[in-house]
PDB file of C-alpha atoms in Angstrom:
ATOM      1  CA  UNK A  17     -18.570  64.163   2.338  1.00 46.00           C
ATOM      2  CA  UNK A  18     -22.014  63.452   3.673  1.00 45.00           C
ATOM      3  CA  UNK A  19     -22.348  63.649   7.436  1.00 48.00           C
ATOM      4  CA  UNK A  20     -23.602  60.474   9.146  1.00 49.00           C
ATOM      5  CA  UNK A  21     -27.127  61.773   9.564  1.00 51.00           C
ATOM      6  CA  UNK A  22     -28.534  64.221  12.104  1.00 50.00           C
ATOM      7  CA  UNK A  23     -27.692  64.054  15.755  1.00 52.00           C
ATOM      8  CA  UNK A  24     -30.622  62.743  17.799  1.00 48.00           C
ATOM      9  CA  UNK A  25     -32.652  65.534  19.278  1.00 46.00           C
ATOM     10  CA  UNK A  26     -31.261  68.168  16.928  1.00 49.00           C
ATOM     11  CA  UNK A  27     -33.155  71.418  16.636  1.00 48.00           C
ATOM     12  CA  UNK A  28     -36.375  70.678  18.473  1.00 46.00           C
ATOM     13  CA  UNK A  29     -37.588  74.265  18.573  1.00 43.00           C
ATOM     14  CA  UNK A  30     -41.224  75.157  19.354  1.00 44.00           C
ATOM     15  CA  UNK A  31     -42.710  77.959  17.280  1.00 46.00           C
ATOM     16  CA  UNK A  32     -41.826  81.352  18.722  1.00 47.00           C
ATOM     17  CA  UNK A  33     -42.774  84.898  17.765  1.00 47.00           C
ATOM     18  CA  UNK A  34     -40.595  86.256  14.951  1.00 47.00           C
ATOM     19  CA  UNK A  35     -37.987  88.838  15.860  1.00 47.00           C
ATOM     20  CA  UNK A  36     -35.349  90.996  14.233  1.00 43.00           C
ATOM     21  CA  UNK A  37     -37.457  91.630  11.146  1.00 41.00           C
ATOM     22  CA  UNK A  38     -37.175  95.387  10.821  1.00 42.00           C
ATOM     23  CA  UNK A  39     -34.696  95.128   7.966  1.00 44.00           C
ATOM     24  CA  UNK A  40     -37.175  93.689   5.437  1.00 44.00           C
ATOM     25  CA  UNK A  41     -40.732  94.569   6.371  1.00 42.00           C
ATOM     26  CA  UNK A  42     -42.042  94.028   2.857  1.00 44.00           C
ATOM     27  CA  UNK A  43     -40.647  90.485   2.757  1.00 47.00           C
ATOM     28  CA  UNK A  44     -42.356  89.628   6.032  1.00 44.00           C
ATOM     29  CA  UNK A  45     -45.663  90.818   4.579  1.00 45.00           C
ATOM     30  CA  UNK A  46     -45.106  88.388   1.717  1.00 47.00           C
ATOM     31  CA  UNK A  47     -44.425  85.593   4.232  1.00 43.00           C
ATOM     32  CA  UNK A  48     -47.589  86.464   6.141  1.00 43.00           C
ATOM     33  CA  UNK A  49     -49.558  86.332   2.890  1.00 42.00           C
ATOM     34  CA  UNK A  50     -48.072  82.965   1.948  1.00 43.00           C
ATOM     35  CA  UNK A  51     -48.770  81.706   5.462  1.00 42.00           C
ATOM     36  CA  UNK A  52     -52.450  82.551   5.095  1.00 39.00           C
ATOM     37  CA  UNK A  53     -52.529  80.519   1.897  1.00 38.00           C
ATOM     38  CA  UNK A  54     -50.372  77.690   3.263  1.00 42.00           C
ATOM     39  CA  UNK A  55     -50.067  77.878   7.058  1.00 44.00           C
ATOM     40  CA  UNK A  56     -47.809  74.830   7.260  1.00 42.00           C
ATOM     41  CA  UNK A  57     -45.070  76.705   5.420  1.00 49.00           C
ATOM     42  CA  UNK A  58     -44.090  78.536   8.609  1.00 62.00           C
ATOM     43  CA  UNK A  59     -45.330  76.389  11.481  1.00 76.00           C
ATOM     44  CA  UNK A  60     -44.930  72.828  10.200  1.00 87.00           C
ATOM     45  CA  UNK A  61     -41.479  71.328  10.986  1.00 91.00           C
ATOM     46  CA  UNK A  62     -39.199  70.683   8.039  1.00 93.00           C
ATOM     47  CA  UNK A  63     -35.604  69.662   7.372  1.00 94.00           C
ATOM     48  CA  UNK A  64     -32.861  71.588   5.674  1.00 94.00           C
ATOM     49  CA  UNK A  65     -29.207  71.024   4.864  1.00 97.00           C
ATOM     50  CA  UNK A  66     -26.147  73.082   5.681  1.00 97.00           C
ATOM     51  CA  UNK A  67     -23.090  72.785   3.457  1.00 97.00           C
ATOM     52  CA  UNK A  68     -19.661  73.647   4.855  1.00 97.00           C
ATOM     53  CA  UNK A  69     -18.221  75.243   1.754  1.00 96.00           C
ATOM     54  CA  UNK A  70     -14.535  74.772   2.635  1.00 95.00           C
ATOM     55  CA  UNK A  71     -14.843  70.977   2.899  1.00 95.00           C
ATOM     56  CA  UNK A  72     -18.045  70.108   1.032  1.00 96.00           C
ATOM     57  CA  UNK A  73     -19.509  68.366   4.107  1.00 96.00           C
ATOM     58  CA  UNK A  74     -23.294  68.465   4.416  1.00 96.00           C
ATOM     59  CA  UNK A  75     -25.180  68.469   7.721  1.00 96.00           C
ATOM     60  CA  UNK A  76     -28.895  67.759   8.013  1.00 96.00           C
ATOM     61  CA  UNK A  77     -30.978  69.734  10.483  1.00 94.00           C
ATOM     62  CA  UNK A  78     -34.477  68.547  11.297  1.00 91.00           C
ATOM     63  CA  UNK A  79     -37.496  70.086  13.013  1.00 88.00           C
ATOM     64  CA  UNK A  80     -36.893  73.594  11.716  1.00 93.00           C
ATOM     65  CA  UNK A  81     -39.756  75.969  10.987  1.00 92.00           C
ATOM     66  CA  UNK A  82     -40.297  79.481   9.732  1.00 92.00           C
ATOM     67  CA  UNK A  83     -39.762  80.934  13.201  1.00 93.00           C
ATOM     68  CA  UNK A  84     -36.415  79.200  13.764  1.00 95.00           C
ATOM     69  CA  UNK A  85     -33.751  81.890  14.028  1.00 96.00           C
ATOM     70  CA  UNK A  86     -30.331  81.909  12.423  1.00 96.00           C
ATOM     71  CA  UNK A  87     -28.855  82.071  15.932  1.00 96.00           C
ATOM     72  CA  UNK A  88     -30.562  78.774  16.794  1.00 96.00           C
ATOM     73  CA  UNK A  89     -29.124  77.177  13.664  1.00 96.00           C
ATOM     74  CA  UNK A  90     -25.639  78.397  14.514  1.00 97.00           C
ATOM     75  CA  UNK A  91     -25.933  77.159  18.094  1.00 96.00           C
ATOM     76  CA  UNK A  92     -26.811  73.697  16.803  1.00 95.00           C
ATOM     77  CA  UNK A  93     -24.027  73.767  14.211  1.00 96.00           C
ATOM     78  CA  UNK A  94     -21.567  74.710  16.944  1.00 96.00           C
ATOM     79  CA  UNK A  95     -22.160  71.182  18.273  1.00 95.00           C
ATOM     80  CA  UNK A  96     -23.002  69.323  15.068  1.00 95.00           C
ATOM     81  CA  UNK A  97     -20.278  70.671  12.752  1.00 96.00           C
ATOM     82  CA  UNK A  98     -17.765  71.626  15.432  1.00 96.00           C
ATOM     83  CA  UNK A  99     -17.298  75.142  14.056  1.00 96.00           C
ATOM     84  CA  UNK A 100     -17.513  77.610  16.963  1.00 96.00           C
ATOM     85  CA  UNK A 101     -20.554  79.874  16.840  1.00 94.00           C
ATOM     86  CA  UNK A 102     -18.642  83.128  16.225  1.00 94.00           C
ATOM     87  CA  UNK A 103     -16.679  81.749  13.256  1.00 95.00           C
ATOM     88  CA  UNK A 104     -19.735  80.697  11.233  1.00 96.00           C
ATOM     89  CA  UNK A 105     -21.038  82.744   8.310  1.00 96.00           C
ATOM     90  CA  UNK A 106     -24.386  81.426   7.026  1.00 97.00           C
ATOM     91  CA  UNK A 107     -25.682  82.376   3.585  1.00 96.00           C
ATOM     92  CA  UNK A 108     -28.782  81.452   1.606  1.00 95.00           C
ATOM     93  CA  UNK A 109     -29.035  81.995  -2.150  1.00 89.00           C
ATOM     94  CA  UNK A 110     -27.957  85.576  -2.912  1.00 79.00           C
ATOM     95  CA  UNK A 111     -29.067  87.245   0.328  1.00 69.00           C
ATOM     96  CA  UNK A 112     -25.598  87.661   1.807  1.00 85.00           C
ATOM     97  CA  UNK A 113     -24.710  86.809   5.397  1.00 91.00           C
ATOM     98  CA  UNK A 114     -27.784  85.881   7.450  1.00 95.00           C
ATOM     99  CA  UNK A 115     -28.177  87.960  10.590  1.00 94.00           C
ATOM    100  CA  UNK A 116     -28.448  86.055  13.880  1.00 95.00           C
ATOM    101  CA  UNK A 117     -31.843  87.444  14.922  1.00 95.00           C
ATOM    102  CA  UNK A 118     -33.538  86.889  11.565  1.00 95.00           C
ATOM    103  CA  UNK A 119     -35.708  83.828  10.943  1.00 94.00           C
ATOM    104  CA  UNK A 120     -35.871  81.177   8.242  1.00 94.00           C
ATOM    105  CA  UNK A 121     -39.266  82.530   7.220  1.00 92.00           C
ATOM    106  CA  UNK A 122     -37.779  86.008   6.850  1.00 92.00           C
ATOM    107  CA  UNK A 123     -35.228  84.644   4.371  1.00 91.00           C
ATOM    108  CA  UNK A 124     -37.804  82.504   2.519  1.00 91.00           C
ATOM    109  CA  UNK A 125     -35.868  79.304   3.294  1.00 92.00           C
ATOM    110  CA  UNK A 126     -37.855  76.433   1.788  1.00 91.00           C
ATOM    111  CA  UNK A 127     -38.125  72.874   3.170  1.00 91.00           C
ATOM    112  CA  UNK A 128     -35.146  70.844   1.994  1.00 92.00           C
ATOM    113  CA  UNK A 129     -33.205  73.987   1.134  1.00 93.00           C
ATOM    114  CA  UNK A 130     -29.429  74.245   1.373  1.00 96.00           C
ATOM    115  CA  UNK A 131     -27.786  76.930   3.504  1.00 97.00           C
ATOM    116  CA  UNK A 132     -24.107  77.605   2.930  1.00 96.00           C
ATOM    117  CA  UNK A 133     -21.742  77.903   5.872  1.00 97.00           C
ATOM    118  CA  UNK A 134     -18.342  79.549   5.489  1.00 96.00           C
ATOM    119  CA  UNK A 135     -15.607  79.896   8.088  1.00 96.00           C
ATOM    120  CA  UNK A 136     -14.751  83.432   9.146  1.00 93.00           C
ATOM    121  CA  UNK A 137     -11.556  84.098   7.195  1.00 90.00           C
ATOM    122  CA  UNK A 138     -10.253  87.359   8.674  1.00 91.00           C
ATOM    123  CA  UNK A 139      -7.166  87.351  10.912  1.00 94.00           C
ATOM    124  CA  UNK A 140      -6.121  83.861   9.825  1.00 94.00           C
ATOM    125  CA  UNK A 141      -9.036  82.052  11.474  1.00 96.00           C
ATOM    126  CA  UNK A 142     -10.114  80.138   8.384  1.00 96.00           C
ATOM    127  CA  UNK A 143      -6.600  78.762   7.903  1.00 96.00           C
ATOM    128  CA  UNK A 144      -6.449  77.702  11.550  1.00 97.00           C
ATOM    129  CA  UNK A 145      -9.844  75.967  11.550  1.00 97.00           C
ATOM    130  CA  UNK A 146      -9.044  74.066   8.353  1.00 96.00           C
ATOM    131  CA  UNK A 147      -5.757  72.816   9.828  1.00 97.00           C
ATOM    132  CA  UNK A 148      -7.655  71.662  12.933  1.00 97.00           C
ATOM    133  CA  UNK A 149     -10.252  69.934  10.746  1.00 97.00           C
ATOM    134  CA  UNK A 150      -7.399  67.984   9.147  1.00 96.00           C
ATOM    135  CA  UNK A 151      -5.850  67.247  12.529  1.00 96.00           C
ATOM    136  CA  UNK A 152      -2.425  68.312  11.264  1.00 93.00           C
ATOM    137  CA  UNK A 153      -0.346  69.221  14.332  1.00 95.00           C
ATOM    138  CA  UNK A 154       2.579  70.410  12.200  1.00 94.00           C
ATOM    139  CA  UNK A 155       0.360  72.938  10.439  1.00 95.00           C
ATOM    140  CA  UNK A 156      -1.200  74.054  13.705  1.00 96.00           C
ATOM    141  CA  UNK A 157       2.213  74.667  15.230  1.00 95.00           C
ATOM    142  CA  UNK A 158       2.850  77.285  12.528  1.00 95.00           C
ATOM    143  CA  UNK A 159      -0.472  79.094  12.933  1.00 96.00           C
ATOM    144  CA  UNK A 160      -0.170  80.962  16.212  1.00 95.00           C
ATOM    145  CA  UNK A 161      -1.323  78.465  18.844  1.00 97.00           C
ATOM    146  CA  UNK A 162       1.762  78.773  21.079  1.00 94.00           C
ATOM    147  CA  UNK A 163       3.316  81.865  22.617  1.00 88.00           C
ATOM    148  CA  UNK A 164       6.674  81.231  20.928  1.00 91.00           C
ATOM    149  CA  UNK A 165       5.070  81.076  17.483  1.00 91.00           C
ATOM    150  CA  UNK A 166       6.386  83.423  14.796  1.00 91.00           C
ATOM    151  CA  UNK A 167       2.978  83.545  13.131  1.00 94.00           C
ATOM    152  CA  UNK A 168       1.589  87.051  12.782  1.00 93.00           C
ATOM    153  CA  UNK A 169      -1.396  88.758  11.184  1.00 94.00           C
ATOM    154  CA  UNK A 170      -1.969  92.466  10.508  1.00 93.00           C
ATOM    155  CA  UNK A 171      -4.174  92.462  13.583  1.00 93.00           C
ATOM    156  CA  UNK A 172      -1.896  90.559  15.961  1.00 93.00           C
ATOM    157  CA  UNK A 173       1.205  92.726  15.326  1.00 93.00           C
ATOM    158  CA  UNK A 174      -0.701  95.681  16.787  1.00 94.00           C
ATOM    159  CA  UNK A 175      -1.632  93.909  20.005  1.00 93.00           C
ATOM    160  CA  UNK A 176       0.017  94.644  23.308  1.00 93.00           C
ATOM    161  CA  UNK A 177       1.732  91.788  25.131  1.00 92.00           C
ATOM    162  CA  UNK A 178      -1.238  90.900  27.352  1.00 92.00           C
ATOM    163  CA  UNK A 179      -3.747  91.077  24.503  1.00 94.00           C
ATOM    164  CA  UNK A 180      -1.418  89.062  22.293  1.00 94.00           C
ATOM    165  CA  UNK A 181      -1.394  86.246  24.892  1.00 94.00           C
ATOM    166  CA  UNK A 182      -5.198  86.284  24.935  1.00 95.00           C
ATOM    167  CA  UNK A 183      -5.240  86.072  21.138  1.00 96.00           C
ATOM    168  CA  UNK A 184      -2.885  83.072  21.201  1.00 97.00           C
ATOM    169  CA  UNK A 185      -4.955  81.401  23.931  1.00 97.00           C
ATOM    170  CA  UNK A 186      -8.146  81.817  21.909  1.00 97.00           C
ATOM    171  CA  UNK A 187      -6.537  80.360  18.792  1.00 97.00           C
ATOM    172  CA  UNK A 188      -5.255  77.380  20.768  1.00 98.00           C
ATOM    173  CA  UNK A 189      -8.714  76.739  22.224  1.00 98.00           C
ATOM    174  CA  UNK A 190     -10.493  77.030  18.871  1.00 98.00           C
ATOM    175  CA  UNK A 191      -8.030  74.559  17.350  1.00 98.00           C
ATOM    176  CA  UNK A 192      -8.583  72.206  20.320  1.00 98.00           C
ATOM    177  CA  UNK A 193     -12.360  72.507  20.017  1.00 98.00           C
ATOM    178  CA  UNK A 194     -12.337  71.623  16.314  1.00 98.00           C
ATOM    179  CA  UNK A 195      -9.722  68.875  16.632  1.00 98.00           C
ATOM    180  CA  UNK A 196     -11.529  67.085  19.479  1.00 98.00           C
ATOM    181  CA  UNK A 197     -14.833  67.340  17.594  1.00 98.00           C
ATOM    182  CA  UNK A 198     -13.201  65.443  14.721  1.00 97.00           C
ATOM    183  CA  UNK A 199     -11.462  62.961  17.017  1.00 97.00           C
ATOM    184  CA  UNK A 200      -7.903  64.011  16.152  1.00 98.00           C
ATOM    185  CA  UNK A 201      -6.155  62.677  19.246  1.00 97.00           C
ATOM    186  CA  UNK A 202      -2.570  63.598  18.337  1.00 97.00           C
ATOM    187  CA  UNK A 203      -3.480  67.162  17.385  1.00 97.00           C
ATOM    188  CA  UNK A 204      -5.470  67.552  20.604  1.00 98.00           C
ATOM    189  CA  UNK A 205      -2.573  66.217  22.665  1.00 97.00           C
ATOM    190  CA  UNK A 206      -0.137  68.604  20.960  1.00 97.00           C
ATOM    191  CA  UNK A 207      -2.392  71.558  21.741  1.00 98.00           C
ATOM    192  CA  UNK A 208      -2.934  70.571  25.372  1.00 97.00           C
ATOM    193  CA  UNK A 209       0.771  69.956  25.909  1.00 96.00           C
ATOM    194  CA  UNK A 210       1.451  73.443  24.596  1.00 95.00           C
ATOM    195  CA  UNK A 211      -1.005  75.241  26.825  1.00 94.00           C
ATOM    196  CA  UNK A 212      -4.425  75.012  25.158  1.00 96.00           C
ATOM    197  CA  UNK A 213      -7.149  75.350  27.798  1.00 96.00           C
ATOM    198  CA  UNK A 214      -9.775  72.657  28.262  1.00 95.00           C
ATOM    199  CA  UNK A 215     -11.681  75.131  30.462  1.00 96.00           C
ATOM    200  CA  UNK A 216     -12.289  77.718  27.715  1.00 96.00           C
ATOM    201  CA  UNK A 217     -15.728  77.998  26.101  1.00 96.00           C
ATOM    202  CA  UNK A 218     -17.315  79.057  22.841  1.00 96.00           C
ATOM    203  CA  UNK A 219     -19.924  81.857  22.943  1.00 95.00           C
ATOM    204  CA  UNK A 220     -22.509  79.081  23.320  1.00 95.00           C
ATOM    205  CA  UNK A 221     -20.829  78.042  26.566  1.00 96.00           C
ATOM    206  CA  UNK A 222     -19.394  74.763  25.289  1.00 97.00           C
ATOM    207  CA  UNK A 223     -15.999  73.321  26.113  1.00 97.00           C
ATOM    208  CA  UNK A 224     -13.986  70.869  24.038  1.00 98.00           C
ATOM    209  CA  UNK A 225     -15.393  68.099  26.254  1.00 98.00           C
ATOM    210  CA  UNK A 226     -18.946  68.983  25.153  1.00 98.00           C
ATOM    211  CA  UNK A 227     -18.202  68.331  21.474  1.00 97.00           C
ATOM    212  CA  UNK A 228     -16.023  65.284  22.132  1.00 97.00           C
ATOM    213  CA  UNK A 229     -18.921  63.805  24.109  1.00 97.00           C
ATOM    214  CA  UNK A 230     -21.430  64.680  21.389  1.00 97.00           C
ATOM    215  CA  UNK A 231     -19.365  62.938  18.708  1.00 97.00           C
ATOM    216  CA  UNK A 232     -18.401  59.926  20.846  1.00 96.00           C
ATOM    217  CA  UNK A 233     -14.604  60.295  20.681  1.00 97.00           C
ATOM    218  CA  UNK A 234     -13.651  58.403  23.839  1.00 97.00           C
ATOM    219  CA  UNK A 235      -9.885  58.719  23.304  1.00 97.00           C
ATOM    220  CA  UNK A 236     -10.145  62.512  23.168  1.00 97.00           C
ATOM    221  CA  UNK A 237     -12.502  62.498  26.155  1.00 97.00           C
ATOM    222  CA  UNK A 238     -10.011  60.581  28.298  1.00 97.00           C
ATOM    223  CA  UNK A 239      -7.259  62.967  27.202  1.00 97.00           C
ATOM    224  CA  UNK A 240      -9.319  66.027  28.150  1.00 97.00           C
ATOM    225  CA  UNK A 241     -10.254  64.499  31.500  1.00 96.00           C
ATOM    226  CA  UNK A 242      -6.578  63.861  32.233  1.00 95.00           C
ATOM    227  CA  UNK A 243      -5.963  67.586  31.708  1.00 96.00           C
ATOM    228  CA  UNK A 244      -8.756  68.556  34.086  1.00 94.00           C
ATOM    229  CA  UNK A 245     -11.717  69.144  31.770  1.00 95.00           C
ATOM    230  CA  UNK A 246     -14.840  69.662  33.944  1.00 93.00           C
ATOM    231  CA  UNK A 247     -17.705  67.190  33.720  1.00 94.00           C
ATOM    232  CA  UNK A 248     -20.249  69.515  35.315  1.00 93.00           C
ATOM    233  CA  UNK A 249     -19.755  72.621  33.150  1.00 95.00           C
ATOM    234  CA  UNK A 250     -23.055  73.650  31.523  1.00 97.00           C
ATOM    235  CA  UNK A 251     -23.518  75.310  28.138  1.00 96.00           C
ATOM    236  CA  UNK A 252     -26.068  78.072  27.545  1.00 95.00           C
ATOM    237  CA  UNK A 253     -28.761  75.435  27.047  1.00 94.00           C
ATOM    238  CA  UNK A 254     -28.009  74.057  30.500  1.00 96.00           C
ATOM    239  CA  UNK A 255     -26.404  70.813  29.296  1.00 97.00           C
ATOM    240  CA  UNK A 256     -23.246  69.264  30.702  1.00 97.00           C
ATOM    241  CA  UNK A 257     -21.060  66.915  28.604  1.00 97.00           C
ATOM    242  CA  UNK A 258     -22.653  64.002  30.473  1.00 96.00           C
ATOM    243  CA  UNK A 259     -26.172  65.203  29.650  1.00 97.00           C
ATOM    244  CA  UNK A 260     -25.277  65.673  25.984  1.00 97.00           C
ATOM    245  CA  UNK A 261     -23.881  62.141  25.830  1.00 97.00           C
ATOM    246  CA  UNK A 262     -27.023  60.815  27.499  1.00 96.00           C
ATOM    247  CA  UNK A 263     -29.329  62.734  25.119  1.00 95.00           C
ATOM    248  CA  UNK A 264     -27.438  61.477  22.079  1.00 94.00           C
ATOM    249  CA  UNK A 265     -27.217  57.933  23.491  1.00 95.00           C
ATOM    250  CA  UNK A 266     -23.426  57.750  23.425  1.00 96.00           C
ATOM    251  CA  UNK A 267     -23.085  54.685  25.642  1.00 95.00           C
ATOM    252  CA  UNK A 268     -19.309  54.386  25.314  1.00 95.00           C
ATOM    253  CA  UNK A 269     -18.960  58.006  26.380  1.00 96.00           C
ATOM    254  CA  UNK A 270     -21.201  57.484  29.395  1.00 96.00           C
ATOM    255  CA  UNK A 271     -19.112  54.455  30.308  1.00 95.00           C
ATOM    256  CA  UNK A 272     -15.907  56.534  30.085  1.00 95.00           C
ATOM    257  CA  UNK A 273     -17.405  59.242  32.283  1.00 95.00           C
ATOM    258  CA  UNK A 274     -18.595  56.692  34.834  1.00 93.00           C
ATOM    259  CA  UNK A 275     -15.199  54.991  35.026  1.00 92.00           C
ATOM    260  CA  UNK A 276     -13.525  58.369  35.457  1.00 93.00           C
ATOM    261  CA  UNK A 277     -15.852  59.279  38.327  1.00 90.00           C
ATOM    262  CA  UNK A 278     -15.246  55.926  39.996  1.00 89.00           C
ATOM    263  CA  UNK A 279     -11.473  56.375  39.695  1.00 87.00           C
ATOM    264  CA  UNK A 280     -11.716  59.778  41.352  1.00 85.00           C
ATOM    265  CA  UNK A 281     -13.885  58.388  44.122  1.00 84.00           C
ATOM    266  CA  UNK A 282     -11.691  55.377  44.849  1.00 82.00           C
ATOM    267  CA  UNK A 283      -8.554  57.543  44.739  1.00 76.00           C
ATOM    268  CA  UNK A 284     -10.046  59.933  47.282  1.00 70.00           C
ATOM    269  CA  UNK A 285     -10.852  56.992  49.579  1.00 73.00           C
ATOM    270  CA  UNK A 286      -7.463  55.384  49.103  1.00 64.00           C
ATOM    271  CA  UNK A 287      -8.984  52.244  47.573  1.00 57.00           C
ATOM    272  CA  UNK A 288      -7.687  50.113  44.712  1.00 54.00           C
ATOM    273  CA  UNK A 289      -8.938  50.942  41.245  1.00 55.00           C
ATOM    274  CA  UNK A 290     -11.960  48.830  40.109  1.00 53.00           C
ATOM    275  CA  UNK A 291     -11.713  46.837  36.907  1.00 50.00           C
ATOM    276  CA  UNK A 292     -13.624  48.627  34.080  1.00 50.00           C
ATOM    277  CA  UNK A 293     -15.594  45.492  33.135  1.00 48.00           C
ATOM    278  CA  UNK A 294     -17.074  45.299  36.611  1.00 46.00           C
ATOM    279  CA  UNK A 295     -18.465  48.800  36.214  1.00 46.00           C
ATOM    280  CA  UNK A 296     -20.419  48.187  33.017  1.00 44.00           C
ATOM    281  CA  UNK A 297     -23.546  46.656  34.659  1.00 42.00           C
ATOM    282  CA  UNK A 298     -23.821  49.725  36.866  1.00 43.00           C
ATOM    283  CA  UNK A 299     -24.149  52.057  33.898  1.00 44.00           C
ATOM    284  CA  UNK A 300     -27.323  50.938  32.121  1.00 39.00           C
TER     285      UNK A 300
END
């Protein structure tokens, strides 16, 4: 399934010095040689596609260049594809898993090329993410997202009680993150009702509210807000859910955030709740 085009503002990275290139010095010499013949190959922005192999979905990333790192791609895909940063495995042609600190130029990624993304499959994570992508609450309930679950993996059966709870909590959050990104309201509600945290973050510093705001799923946003999701939490790029919605021009999301803030304010002052339609002119 083809994704509905790139998110506005995706991957606007200025050229930066290459790093993490010690593994293939000879290849970098080849890139330097090709750059001298065609300098735009490295510095001129280009687009590429990322294919999520488990579903066949394709995401378009623009404004990449030879100095763009794999880490930067994964950070963007964390928001664009809804697959948390640490569960992405990126591959290009036959080069194996791409290391985070390597660059597109290092891997000879050409303009318009296709990078494959696979979900980390160890310890049952791939199965969990796929169930969350489907939004199937019945499947999720059998995959270790609640403390009373009978689901076990070779890793989890060796965990002590405290570590086992942390493992369950992480699985519940990852499922919530993916489900809210896809707008699966019922799955998200099931997870929240059973203890999934709307305060937890991916390694990029994003909460479930960040991705719900990015994708414009107002029903999931209102659900997360009801469970105490913070509006002011910043990711590692310094963006709050509100700022992401503003950057991506999600007007309905901004409206939902504004109404929520007004409800909190009027409740604190003991006033009656304003009608949502009266708030719209104040937003834009």
